[in-house]
mmCIF file of N, CA and C in Angstrom:
data_model
loop_
_atom_site.group_PDB
_atom_site.id
_atom_site.type_symbol
_atom_site.label_atom_id
_atom_site.label_comp_id
_atom_site.label_asym_id
_atom_site.label_seq_id
_atom_site.Cartn_x
_atom_site.Cartn_y
_atom_site.Cartn_z
ATOM 1 N N MET A 4 -38.761 -8.511 1.349
ATOM 2 C CA MET A 4 -37.363 -8.407 1.548
ATOM 3 C C MET A 4 -37.056 -7.484 2.671
ATOM 4 N N GLN A 5 -37.875 -6.348 2.822
ATOM 5 C CA GLN A 5 -37.619 -5.395 3.850
ATOM 6 C C GLN A 5 -37.818 -5.987 5.241
ATOM 7 N N LYS A 6 -38.862 -6.893 5.302
ATOM 8 C CA LYS A 6 -39.119 -7.618 6.522
ATOM 9 C C LYS A 6 -38.029 -8.448 6.926
ATOM 10 N N ILE A 7 -37.447 -9.170 6.064
ATOM 11 C CA ILE A 7 -36.311 -10.116 6.336
ATOM 12 C C ILE A 7 -35.173 -9.355 6.844
ATOM 13 N N VAL A 8 -34.810 -8.136 6.268
ATOM 14 C CA VAL A 8 -33.669 -7.351 6.688
ATOM 15 C C VAL A 8 -33.949 -6.746 8.029
ATOM 16 N N LYS A 9 -35.196 -6.285 8.341
ATOM 17 C CA LYS A 9 -35.475 -5.862 9.692
ATOM 18 C C LYS A 9 -35.390 -6.985 10.713
ATOM 19 N N ILE A 10 -35.762 -8.166 10.416
ATOM 20 C CA ILE A 10 -35.690 -9.252 11.352
ATOM 21 C C ILE A 10 -34.291 -9.691 11.631
ATOM 22 N N ALA A 11 -33.451 -9.641 10.463
ATOM 23 C CA ALA A 11 -32.009 -9.953 10.623
ATOM 24 C C ALA A 11 -31.311 -8.810 11.354
ATOM 25 N N LEU A 12 -31.639 -7.654 11.316
ATOM 26 C CA LEU A 12 -31.005 -6.599 12.076
ATOM 27 C C LEU A 12 -31.440 -6.708 13.527
ATOM 28 N N VAL A 13 -32.687 -7.104 13.791
ATOM 29 C CA VAL A 13 -33.045 -7.155 15.274
ATOM 30 C C VAL A 13 -32.264 -8.485 15.876
ATOM 31 N N VAL A 14 -32.182 -9.415 15.110
ATOM 32 C CA VAL A 14 -31.497 -10.665 15.591
ATOM 33 C C VAL A 14 -29.956 -10.307 15.908
ATOM 34 N N ILE A 15 -29.394 -9.609 14.988
ATOM 35 C CA ILE A 15 -27.974 -9.216 15.176
ATOM 36 C C ILE A 15 -27.793 -8.275 16.279
ATOM 37 N N GLY A 16 -28.816 -7.368 16.480
ATOM 38 C CA GLY A 16 -28.741 -6.427 17.634
ATOM 39 C C GLY A 16 -28.879 -7.111 18.941
ATOM 40 N N LEU A 17 -29.852 -8.078 18.946
ATOM 41 C CA LEU A 17 -29.997 -8.833 20.300
ATOM 42 C C LEU A 17 -28.687 -9.728 20.577
ATOM 43 N N LEU A 18 -28.242 -10.304 19.563
ATOM 44 C CA LEU A 18 -26.952 -11.095 19.624
ATOM 45 C C LEU A 18 -25.856 -10.198 20.243
ATOM 46 N N GLY A 19 -25.744 -8.981 19.626
ATOM 47 C CA GLY A 19 -24.659 -8.046 19.987
ATOM 48 C C GLY A 19 -24.878 -7.715 21.467
ATOM 49 N N ALA A 20 -26.114 -7.425 21.918
ATOM 50 C CA ALA A 20 -26.495 -7.090 23.286
ATOM 51 C C ALA A 20 -26.063 -8.226 24.217
ATOM 52 N N VAL A 21 -26.385 -9.465 23.897
ATOM 53 C CA VAL A 21 -26.049 -10.584 24.740
ATOM 54 C C VAL A 21 -24.464 -10.689 24.762
ATOM 55 N N LEU A 22 -23.797 -10.535 23.706
ATOM 56 C CA LEU A 22 -22.424 -10.575 23.603
ATOM 57 C C LEU A 22 -21.703 -9.548 24.497
ATOM 58 N N TRP A 23 -22.342 -8.352 24.491
ATOM 59 C CA TRP A 23 -21.831 -7.148 25.252
ATOM 60 C C TRP A 23 -21.814 -7.517 26.775
ATOM 61 N N PHE A 24 -22.799 -8.290 27.205
ATOM 62 C CA PHE A 24 -22.832 -8.663 28.669
ATOM 63 C C PHE A 24 -21.897 -9.781 28.953
ATOM 64 N N MET A 25 -21.443 -10.496 27.891
ATOM 65 C CA MET A 25 -20.468 -11.623 28.089
ATOM 66 C C MET A 25 -19.068 -11.231 27.960
ATOM 67 N N LEU A 26 -18.741 -9.936 27.716
ATOM 68 C CA LEU A 26 -17.447 -9.432 27.528
ATOM 69 C C LEU A 26 -16.633 -9.594 28.873
ATOM 70 N N PRO A 27 -15.343 -9.661 28.757
ATOM 71 C CA PRO A 27 -14.594 -9.870 30.030
ATOM 72 C C PRO A 27 -14.638 -8.662 30.861
ATOM 73 N N GLU A 28 -14.353 -8.918 32.120
ATOM 74 C CA GLU A 28 -14.276 -7.867 33.023
ATOM 75 C C GLU A 28 -13.206 -6.802 32.814
ATOM 76 N N ARG A 29 -13.300 -5.665 33.334
ATOM 77 C CA ARG A 29 -12.329 -4.564 33.090
ATOM 78 C C ARG A 29 -10.999 -4.941 33.672
ATOM 79 N N ASP A 30 -10.952 -5.577 34.816
ATOM 80 C CA ASP A 30 -9.569 -5.917 35.352
ATOM 81 C C ASP A 30 -8.900 -7.106 34.862
ATOM 82 N N MET A 31 -9.424 -7.832 33.838
ATOM 83 C CA MET A 31 -8.815 -9.023 33.297
ATOM 84 C C MET A 31 -7.681 -8.554 32.296
ATOM 85 N N PRO A 32 -6.524 -9.154 32.433
ATOM 86 C CA PRO A 32 -5.320 -8.729 31.473
ATOM 87 C C PRO A 32 -5.777 -8.649 30.060
ATOM 88 N N ALA A 33 -5.185 -7.779 29.311
ATOM 89 C CA ALA A 33 -5.566 -7.504 27.904
ATOM 90 C C ALA A 33 -5.307 -8.743 27.041
ATOM 91 N N ALA A 34 -4.152 -9.414 27.312
ATOM 92 C CA ALA A 34 -3.893 -10.676 26.443
ATOM 93 C C ALA A 34 -4.990 -11.721 26.680
ATOM 94 N N GLU A 35 -5.435 -11.852 27.847
ATOM 95 C CA GLU A 35 -6.490 -12.845 28.157
ATOM 96 C C GLU A 35 -7.870 -12.383 27.519
ATOM 97 N N ALA A 36 -8.188 -11.092 27.760
ATOM 98 C CA ALA A 36 -9.456 -10.576 27.258
ATOM 99 C C ALA A 36 -9.474 -10.602 25.736
ATOM 100 N N ALA A 37 -8.349 -10.567 25.110
ATOM 101 C CA ALA A 37 -8.330 -10.635 23.596
ATOM 102 C C ALA A 37 -8.766 -12.010 23.150
ATOM 103 N N LYS A 38 -8.553 -12.965 23.966
ATOM 104 C CA LYS A 38 -8.932 -14.308 23.579
ATOM 105 C C LYS A 38 -10.233 -14.824 23.921
ATOM 106 N N SER A 39 -11.107 -13.801 24.326
ATOM 107 C CA SER A 39 -12.547 -14.023 24.836
ATOM 108 C C SER A 39 -13.235 -14.461 23.586
ATOM 109 N N GLY A 40 -14.104 -15.404 23.760
ATOM 110 C CA GLY A 40 -15.086 -15.876 22.693
ATOM 111 C C GLY A 40 -16.046 -14.859 22.330
ATOM 112 N N ALA A 41 -16.604 -14.137 23.315
ATOM 113 C CA ALA A 41 -17.614 -13.155 23.021
ATOM 114 C C ALA A 41 -16.996 -12.002 22.234
ATOM 115 N N MET A 42 -15.785 -11.547 22.597
ATOM 116 C CA MET A 42 -15.118 -10.457 21.863
ATOM 117 C C MET A 42 -14.886 -10.865 20.417
ATOM 118 N N ASN A 43 -14.350 -12.088 20.203
ATOM 119 C CA ASN A 43 -14.021 -12.500 18.880
ATOM 120 C C ASN A 43 -15.221 -12.572 18.068
ATOM 121 N N PHE A 44 -16.411 -13.067 18.663
ATOM 122 C CA PHE A 44 -17.694 -13.180 17.934
ATOM 123 C C PHE A 44 -18.169 -11.828 17.586
ATOM 124 N N MET A 45 -17.967 -10.865 18.445
ATOM 125 C CA MET A 45 -18.306 -9.454 18.169
ATOM 126 C C MET A 45 -17.556 -8.903 16.957
ATOM 127 N N PHE A 46 -16.289 -9.206 16.934
ATOM 128 C CA PHE A 46 -15.529 -8.751 15.772
ATOM 129 C C PHE A 46 -15.891 -9.469 14.460
ATOM 130 N N ILE A 47 -16.314 -10.660 14.538
ATOM 131 C CA ILE A 47 -16.797 -11.410 13.388
ATOM 132 C C ILE A 47 -18.066 -10.718 12.881
ATOM 133 N N ILE A 48 -18.966 -10.397 13.838
ATOM 134 C CA ILE A 48 -20.216 -9.674 13.387
ATOM 135 C C ILE A 48 -19.881 -8.421 12.787
ATOM 136 N N THR A 49 -19.002 -7.656 13.391
ATOM 137 C CA THR A 49 -18.581 -6.299 12.835
ATOM 138 C C THR A 49 -18.049 -6.468 11.495
ATOM 139 N N TYR A 50 -17.174 -7.398 11.251
ATOM 140 C CA TYR A 50 -16.584 -7.605 9.916
ATOM 141 C C TYR A 50 -17.623 -7.995 8.826
ATOM 142 N N PHE A 51 -18.530 -8.800 9.353
ATOM 143 C CA PHE A 51 -19.533 -9.196 8.480
ATOM 144 C C PHE A 51 -20.540 -8.079 7.945
ATOM 145 N N LEU A 52 -20.895 -7.278 9.067
ATOM 146 C CA LEU A 52 -21.769 -6.193 8.627
ATOM 147 C C LEU A 52 -21.038 -5.101 7.812
ATOM 148 N N LEU A 53 -19.728 -4.878 8.092
ATOM 149 C CA LEU A 53 -18.957 -4.020 7.231
ATOM 150 C C LEU A 53 -18.744 -4.534 5.811
ATOM 151 N N ALA A 54 -18.552 -5.836 5.627
ATOM 152 C CA ALA A 54 -18.555 -6.376 4.267
ATOM 153 C C ALA A 54 -19.873 -6.228 3.685
ATOM 154 N N VAL A 55 -20.971 -6.499 4.223
ATOM 155 C CA VAL A 55 -22.177 -6.330 3.673
ATOM 156 C C VAL A 55 -22.406 -4.831 3.317
ATOM 157 N N ALA A 56 -22.100 -3.947 4.151
ATOM 158 C CA ALA A 56 -22.358 -2.489 3.791
ATOM 159 C C ALA A 56 -21.486 -2.138 2.554
ATOM 160 N N VAL A 57 -20.288 -2.546 2.478
ATOM 161 C CA VAL A 57 -19.312 -2.149 1.463
ATOM 162 C C VAL A 57 -19.876 -2.790 0.107
ATOM 163 N N ILE A 58 -20.286 -4.055 0.133
ATOM 164 C CA ILE A 58 -20.703 -4.707 -1.071
ATOM 165 C C ILE A 58 -22.027 -4.119 -1.625
ATOM 166 N N VAL A 59 -22.992 -3.783 -0.684
ATOM 167 C CA VAL A 59 -24.240 -3.188 -1.043
ATOM 168 C C VAL A 59 -23.987 -1.834 -1.647
ATOM 169 N N SER A 60 -23.116 -0.969 -1.099
ATOM 170 C CA SER A 60 -22.911 0.341 -1.481
ATOM 171 C C SER A 60 -22.127 0.214 -2.834
ATOM 172 N N LEU A 61 -21.297 -0.705 -3.091
ATOM 173 C CA LEU A 61 -20.577 -0.739 -4.349
ATOM 174 C C LEU A 61 -21.613 -1.165 -5.436
ATOM 175 N N VAL A 62 -22.412 -2.204 -5.179
ATOM 176 C CA VAL A 62 -23.340 -2.651 -6.126
ATOM 177 C C VAL A 62 -24.343 -1.561 -6.591
ATOM 178 N N PHE A 63 -24.892 -0.820 -5.685
ATOM 179 C CA PHE A 63 -25.811 0.288 -6.035
ATOM 180 C C PHE A 63 -25.081 1.364 -6.695
ATOM 181 N N THR A 64 -23.895 1.594 -6.268
ATOM 182 C CA THR A 64 -23.142 2.779 -6.897
ATOM 183 C C THR A 64 -22.918 2.406 -8.440
ATOM 184 N N LEU A 65 -22.324 1.150 -8.591
ATOM 185 C CA LEU A 65 -22.105 0.690 -9.971
ATOM 186 C C LEU A 65 -23.315 0.609 -10.826
ATOM 187 N N LYS A 66 -24.360 0.214 -10.219
ATOM 188 C CA LYS A 66 -25.710 0.065 -10.986
ATOM 189 C C LYS A 66 -26.138 1.512 -11.455
ATOM 190 N N ASN A 67 -26.104 2.425 -10.556
ATOM 191 C CA ASN A 67 -26.452 3.857 -10.819
ATOM 192 C C ASN A 67 -25.486 4.345 -11.885
ATOM 193 N N LEU A 68 -24.263 4.079 -11.726
ATOM 194 C CA LEU A 68 -23.165 4.518 -12.543
ATOM 195 C C LEU A 68 -23.322 4.212 -14.010
ATOM 196 N N PHE A 69 -23.619 2.917 -14.194
ATOM 197 C CA PHE A 69 -23.790 2.452 -15.603
ATOM 198 C C PHE A 69 -25.151 2.632 -16.122
ATOM 199 N N SER A 70 -26.102 2.935 -15.435
ATOM 200 C CA SER A 70 -27.402 3.207 -15.993
ATOM 201 C C SER A 70 -27.585 4.656 -16.493
ATOM 202 N N ASN A 71 -26.451 5.521 -16.091
ATOM 203 C CA ASN A 71 -26.564 6.886 -16.505
ATOM 204 C C ASN A 71 -25.078 7.173 -17.230
ATOM 205 N N PRO A 72 -25.109 7.206 -18.612
ATOM 206 C CA PRO A 72 -23.835 7.471 -19.265
ATOM 207 C C PRO A 72 -23.154 8.743 -18.984
ATOM 208 N N GLN A 73 -23.956 9.716 -18.780
ATOM 209 C CA GLN A 73 -23.507 11.085 -18.463
ATOM 210 C C GLN A 73 -22.860 11.067 -17.144
ATOM 211 N N GLY A 74 -23.351 10.352 -16.157
ATOM 212 C CA GLY A 74 -22.764 10.218 -14.816
ATOM 213 C C GLY A 74 -21.410 9.406 -14.894
ATOM 214 N N LEU A 75 -21.344 8.400 -15.870
ATOM 215 C CA LEU A 75 -20.222 7.655 -15.952
ATOM 216 C C LEU A 75 -19.061 8.599 -16.524
ATOM 217 N N LYS A 76 -19.373 9.392 -17.389
ATOM 218 C CA LYS A 76 -18.477 10.391 -17.967
ATOM 219 C C LYS A 76 -17.874 11.312 -16.938
ATOM 220 N N LYS A 77 -18.707 11.845 -16.107
ATOM 221 C CA LYS A 77 -18.428 12.765 -15.013
ATOM 222 C C LYS A 77 -17.457 11.991 -14.012
ATOM 223 N N THR A 78 -17.882 10.684 -13.689
ATOM 224 C CA THR A 78 -17.088 9.982 -12.710
ATOM 225 C C THR A 78 -15.683 9.712 -13.250
ATOM 226 N N LEU A 79 -15.562 9.425 -14.605
ATOM 227 C CA LEU A 79 -14.242 9.156 -15.125
ATOM 228 C C LEU A 79 -13.354 10.326 -15.124
ATOM 229 N N PHE A 80 -13.951 11.527 -15.356
ATOM 230 C CA PHE A 80 -13.205 12.845 -15.238
ATOM 231 C C PHE A 80 -12.761 13.023 -13.798
ATOM 232 N N VAL A 81 -13.566 12.708 -12.767
ATOM 233 C CA VAL A 81 -13.088 12.889 -11.377
ATOM 234 C C VAL A 81 -12.067 11.897 -11.050
ATOM 235 N N VAL A 82 -12.223 10.602 -11.466
ATOM 236 C CA VAL A 82 -11.192 9.590 -11.163
ATOM 237 C C VAL A 82 -9.793 10.075 -11.896
ATOM 238 N N GLY A 83 -10.021 10.520 -13.012
ATOM 239 C CA GLY A 83 -8.720 11.004 -13.696
ATOM 240 C C GLY A 83 -8.032 12.238 -13.005
ATOM 241 N N GLY A 84 -8.967 13.073 -12.547
ATOM 242 C CA GLY A 84 -8.439 14.281 -11.791
ATOM 243 C C GLY A 84 -7.743 13.760 -10.506
ATOM 244 N N LEU A 85 -8.415 12.808 -9.865
ATOM 245 C CA LEU A 85 -7.756 12.351 -8.562
ATOM 246 C C LEU A 85 -6.398 11.609 -8.928
ATOM 247 N N LEU A 86 -6.338 10.856 -9.977
ATOM 248 C CA LEU A 86 -5.083 10.219 -10.288
ATOM 249 C C LEU A 86 -4.032 11.312 -10.630
ATOM 250 N N LEU A 87 -4.460 12.331 -11.281
ATOM 251 C CA LEU A 87 -3.566 13.423 -11.565
ATOM 252 C C LEU A 87 -3.002 14.094 -10.293
ATOM 253 N N VAL A 88 -3.906 14.325 -9.329
ATOM 254 C CA VAL A 88 -3.511 14.929 -8.040
ATOM 255 C C VAL A 88 -2.532 13.934 -7.293
ATOM 256 N N VAL A 89 -2.888 12.588 -7.375
ATOM 257 C CA VAL A 89 -1.965 11.706 -6.724
ATOM 258 C C VAL A 89 -0.551 11.625 -7.419
ATOM 259 N N GLY A 90 -0.487 11.723 -8.698
ATOM 260 C CA GLY A 90 0.689 11.753 -9.449
ATOM 261 C C GLY A 90 1.560 12.950 -9.197
ATOM 262 N N ILE A 91 0.872 14.189 -9.170
ATOM 263 C CA ILE A 91 1.541 15.380 -8.797
ATOM 264 C C ILE A 91 2.110 15.382 -7.445
ATOM 265 N N SER A 92 1.302 14.785 -6.471
ATOM 266 C CA SER A 92 1.685 14.642 -5.058
ATOM 267 C C SER A 92 2.947 13.747 -4.894
ATOM 268 N N TYR A 93 2.894 12.696 -5.681
ATOM 269 C CA TYR A 93 4.023 11.803 -5.567
ATOM 270 C C TYR A 93 5.378 12.381 -6.123
ATOM 271 N N VAL A 94 5.215 13.154 -7.167
ATOM 272 C CA VAL A 94 6.473 13.806 -7.635
ATOM 273 C C VAL A 94 6.921 14.882 -6.693
ATOM 274 N N MET A 95 5.967 15.595 -6.028
ATOM 275 C CA MET A 95 6.329 16.622 -5.131
ATOM 276 C C MET A 95 6.953 16.215 -3.832
ATOM 277 N N ALA A 96 6.606 14.859 -3.373
ATOM 278 C CA ALA A 96 6.982 14.306 -2.211
ATOM 279 C C ALA A 96 8.525 14.038 -2.229
ATOM 280 N N SER A 97 9.129 14.219 -1.105
ATOM 281 C CA SER A 97 10.496 13.954 -0.933
ATOM 282 C C SER A 97 10.666 12.868 -0.001
ATOM 283 N N GLY A 98 11.500 11.916 -0.258
ATOM 284 C CA GLY A 98 11.741 10.770 0.722
ATOM 285 C C GLY A 98 12.786 11.104 1.857
ATOM 286 N N THR A 99 13.186 12.318 1.756
ATOM 287 C CA THR A 99 14.240 12.579 2.849
ATOM 288 C C THR A 99 13.933 13.667 3.828
ATOM 289 N N ASP A 100 12.585 13.691 4.083
ATOM 290 C CA ASP A 100 12.052 14.790 5.046
ATOM 291 C C ASP A 100 12.174 14.414 6.511
ATOM 292 N N VAL A 101 12.813 13.351 6.750
ATOM 293 C CA VAL A 101 12.878 12.893 8.088
ATOM 294 C C VAL A 101 14.311 13.033 8.643
ATOM 295 N N SER A 102 14.267 13.363 9.920
ATOM 296 C CA SER A 102 15.695 13.454 10.677
ATOM 297 C C SER A 102 16.328 12.138 10.628
ATOM 298 N N PRO A 103 17.736 12.186 10.504
ATOM 299 C CA PRO A 103 18.466 10.904 10.561
ATOM 300 C C PRO A 103 18.126 9.845 11.663
ATOM 301 N N GLU A 104 17.877 10.341 12.850
ATOM 302 C CA GLU A 104 17.614 9.425 13.905
ATOM 303 C C GLU A 104 16.315 8.619 13.615
ATOM 304 N N PHE A 105 15.357 9.185 13.021
ATOM 305 C CA PHE A 105 14.072 8.465 12.670
ATOM 306 C C PHE A 105 14.173 7.717 11.463
ATOM 307 N N MET A 106 15.099 8.036 10.549
ATOM 308 C CA MET A 106 15.203 7.369 9.287
ATOM 309 C C MET A 106 15.686 6.010 9.417
ATOM 310 N N ALA A 107 16.218 5.656 10.608
ATOM 311 C CA ALA A 107 16.724 4.265 10.845
ATOM 312 C C ALA A 107 15.507 3.443 10.996
ATOM 313 N N MET A 108 14.311 4.021 11.477
ATOM 314 C CA MET A 108 13.139 3.166 11.736
ATOM 315 C C MET A 108 12.321 2.946 10.554
ATOM 316 N N THR A 109 12.597 3.545 9.355
ATOM 317 C CA THR A 109 11.735 3.499 8.203
ATOM 318 C C THR A 109 12.536 3.483 6.973
ATOM 319 N N THR A 110 11.890 3.351 5.844
ATOM 320 C CA THR A 110 12.653 3.348 4.599
ATOM 321 C C THR A 110 12.263 4.702 3.809
ATOM 322 N N GLU A 111 12.952 5.141 2.872
ATOM 323 C CA GLU A 111 12.763 6.249 2.013
ATOM 324 C C GLU A 111 11.472 6.121 1.260
ATOM 325 N N SER A 112 11.156 4.991 0.894
ATOM 326 C CA SER A 112 9.915 4.747 0.174
ATOM 327 C C SER A 112 8.587 4.974 0.954
ATOM 328 N N THR A 113 8.832 4.552 2.231
ATOM 329 C CA THR A 113 7.665 4.907 3.186
ATOM 330 C C THR A 113 7.490 6.227 3.449
ATOM 331 N N VAL A 114 8.533 7.028 3.638
ATOM 332 C CA VAL A 114 8.541 8.419 3.974
ATOM 333 C C VAL A 114 7.928 9.150 2.645
ATOM 334 N N LYS A 115 8.302 8.645 1.465
ATOM 335 C CA LYS A 115 7.834 9.366 0.340
ATOM 336 C C LYS A 115 6.289 9.131 0.144
ATOM 337 N N LYS A 116 5.877 7.919 0.375
ATOM 338 C CA LYS A 116 4.388 7.629 0.382
ATOM 339 C C LYS A 116 3.584 8.515 1.450
ATOM 340 N N ILE A 117 4.146 8.687 2.598
ATOM 341 C CA ILE A 117 3.476 9.429 3.589
ATOM 342 C C ILE A 117 3.487 10.908 3.155
ATOM 343 N N GLY A 118 4.512 11.346 2.645
ATOM 344 C CA GLY A 118 4.614 12.769 1.986
ATOM 345 C C GLY A 118 3.620 12.939 0.837
ATOM 346 N N MET A 119 3.416 11.848 0.040
ATOM 347 C CA MET A 119 2.449 11.988 -1.067
ATOM 348 C C MET A 119 1.091 12.094 -0.425
ATOM 349 N N GLY A 120 0.785 11.242 0.593
ATOM 350 C CA GLY A 120 -0.560 11.295 1.270
ATOM 351 C C GLY A 120 -0.829 12.643 1.790
ATOM 352 N N LEU A 121 0.044 13.258 2.421
ATOM 353 C CA LEU A 121 -0.044 14.556 2.965
ATOM 354 C C LEU A 121 -0.321 15.577 1.855
ATOM 355 N N ASN A 122 0.460 15.612 0.760
ATOM 356 C CA ASN A 122 0.278 16.462 -0.309
ATOM 357 C C ASN A 122 -0.989 16.304 -1.045
ATOM 358 N N VAL A 123 -1.544 15.084 -1.169
ATOM 359 C CA VAL A 123 -2.868 14.831 -1.751
ATOM 360 C C VAL A 123 -3.851 15.546 -0.798
ATOM 361 N N PHE A 124 -3.799 15.300 0.546
ATOM 362 C CA PHE A 124 -4.655 15.950 1.515
ATOM 363 C C PHE A 124 -4.737 17.535 1.339
ATOM 364 N N PHE A 125 -3.560 18.032 1.279
ATOM 365 C CA PHE A 125 -3.372 19.503 1.225
ATOM 366 C C PHE A 125 -4.015 20.007 -0.148
ATOM 367 N N ILE A 126 -3.634 19.357 -1.281
ATOM 368 C CA ILE A 126 -4.146 19.865 -2.494
ATOM 369 C C ILE A 126 -5.608 19.723 -2.610
ATOM 370 N N LEU A 127 -6.226 18.504 -2.061
ATOM 371 C CA LEU A 127 -7.664 18.394 -2.123
ATOM 372 C C LEU A 127 -8.311 19.316 -1.166
ATOM 373 N N THR A 128 -7.711 19.707 -0.184
ATOM 374 C CA THR A 128 -8.238 20.754 0.783
ATOM 375 C C THR A 128 -8.314 22.092 0.171
ATOM 376 N N ILE A 129 -7.330 22.418 -0.552
ATOM 377 C CA ILE A 129 -7.259 23.652 -1.265
ATOM 378 C C ILE A 129 -8.355 23.783 -2.278
ATOM 379 N N ILE A 130 -8.448 22.650 -3.006
ATOM 380 C CA ILE A 130 -9.542 22.628 -4.016
ATOM 381 C C ILE A 130 -10.905 22.722 -3.473
ATOM 382 N N ALA A 131 -11.099 22.037 -2.353
ATOM 383 C CA ALA A 131 -12.458 22.143 -1.757
ATOM 384 C C ALA A 131 -12.734 23.586 -1.097
ATOM 385 N N VAL A 132 -11.770 24.198 -0.535
ATOM 386 C CA VAL A 132 -12.024 25.480 0.068
ATOM 387 C C VAL A 132 -12.205 26.555 -1.185
ATOM 388 N N ALA A 133 -11.404 26.338 -2.243
ATOM 389 C CA ALA A 133 -11.553 27.302 -3.350
ATOM 390 C C ALA A 133 -12.926 27.088 -4.124
ATOM 391 N N SER A 134 -13.472 25.852 -4.075
ATOM 392 C CA SER A 134 -14.759 25.642 -4.678
ATOM 393 C C SER A 134 -15.901 26.147 -3.818
ATOM 394 N N LEU A 135 -15.649 26.418 -2.574
ATOM 395 C CA LEU A 135 -16.603 27.013 -1.728
ATOM 396 C C LEU A 135 -16.521 28.544 -1.772
ATOM 397 N N VAL A 136 -15.280 29.044 -1.738
ATOM 398 C CA VAL A 136 -15.055 30.489 -1.563
ATOM 399 C C VAL A 136 -15.276 31.185 -2.939
ATOM 400 N N LEU A 137 -14.713 30.679 -3.897
ATOM 401 C CA LEU A 137 -14.832 31.444 -5.256
ATOM 402 C C LEU A 137 -16.261 31.726 -5.825
ATOM 403 N N PRO A 138 -17.083 30.756 -5.669
ATOM 404 C CA PRO A 138 -18.505 31.024 -6.074
ATOM 405 C C PRO A 138 -19.186 32.078 -5.196
ATOM 406 N N ALA A 139 -18.798 31.983 -3.837
ATOM 407 C CA ALA A 139 -19.387 33.063 -2.962
ATOM 408 C C ALA A 139 -18.872 34.457 -3.232
ATOM 409 N N ILE A 140 -17.531 34.569 -3.637
ATOM 410 C CA ILE A 140 -17.074 35.888 -3.992
ATOM 411 C C ILE A 140 -17.632 36.279 -5.309
ATOM 412 N N LYS A 141 -17.853 35.473 -6.226
ATOM 413 C CA LYS A 141 -18.419 35.711 -7.573
ATOM 414 C C LYS A 141 -19.924 36.236 -7.368
ATOM 415 N N ASN A 142 -20.541 35.578 -6.445
ATOM 416 C CA ASN A 142 -22.034 36.103 -6.197
ATOM 417 C C ASN A 142 -22.033 37.442 -5.487
ATOM 418 N N MET A 143 -21.030 37.633 -4.710
ATOM 419 C CA MET A 143 -20.905 38.993 -3.874
ATOM 420 C C MET A 143 -20.689 40.070 -4.978
ATOM 421 N N PHE A 144 -19.936 39.830 -5.869
ATOM 422 C CA PHE A 144 -19.609 41.060 -6.791
ATOM 423 C C PHE A 144 -20.584 41.079 -7.987
ATOM 424 N N SER A 145 -21.284 40.033 -8.222
ATOM 425 C CA SER A 145 -22.260 40.089 -9.431
ATOM 426 C C SER A 145 -23.495 40.710 -9.152
ATOM 427 N N LYS A 146 -23.800 41.132 -7.923
ATOM 428 C CA LYS A 146 -25.017 41.828 -7.638
ATOM 429 C C LYS A 146 -24.823 43.410 -7.569
#
C-alpha cells in the first residue's frame, strides 16, 4: 500500500511540474489566464488532494476516537465547551456595531455573525493564554 501511495505522489508531482510549465505567461490578461486548461487542471488536482487529506484525517480521527471511550468522553466535553463559547459569543455580539454608511452594504445578521466570530476568537485566545500562564505561575510559587 505504501508503495502505491509513493508512486501516486510521484506521478501527481510530475504532473504538477508539467502543468506548472504550461501555465499562461505573466502578461496574459487575467480573464484569459483563468480559462487556461493547465490552471484548471492544477485546481482539480489541488481539490482532489485536499479532499483526500480531509477524508483520511477524518477517518483516522473517528477510528481513534471510537476505539478509546475515555477519549470520546473528553472530546464530547470539548465540543460542548466550544458550543458554549459560541453561544455566549453570539449573545454578546451586537448587530449594530457598524457605522450607517457601511450598514447599507450588509445586513444586521451578517454583522452579528462577524461579531460572534470575533468574540469566539477573543474568548478562545484568553483561554489559551490563561492555560499557559496560570500553570507557570503556580509552578513558580509552589517551589
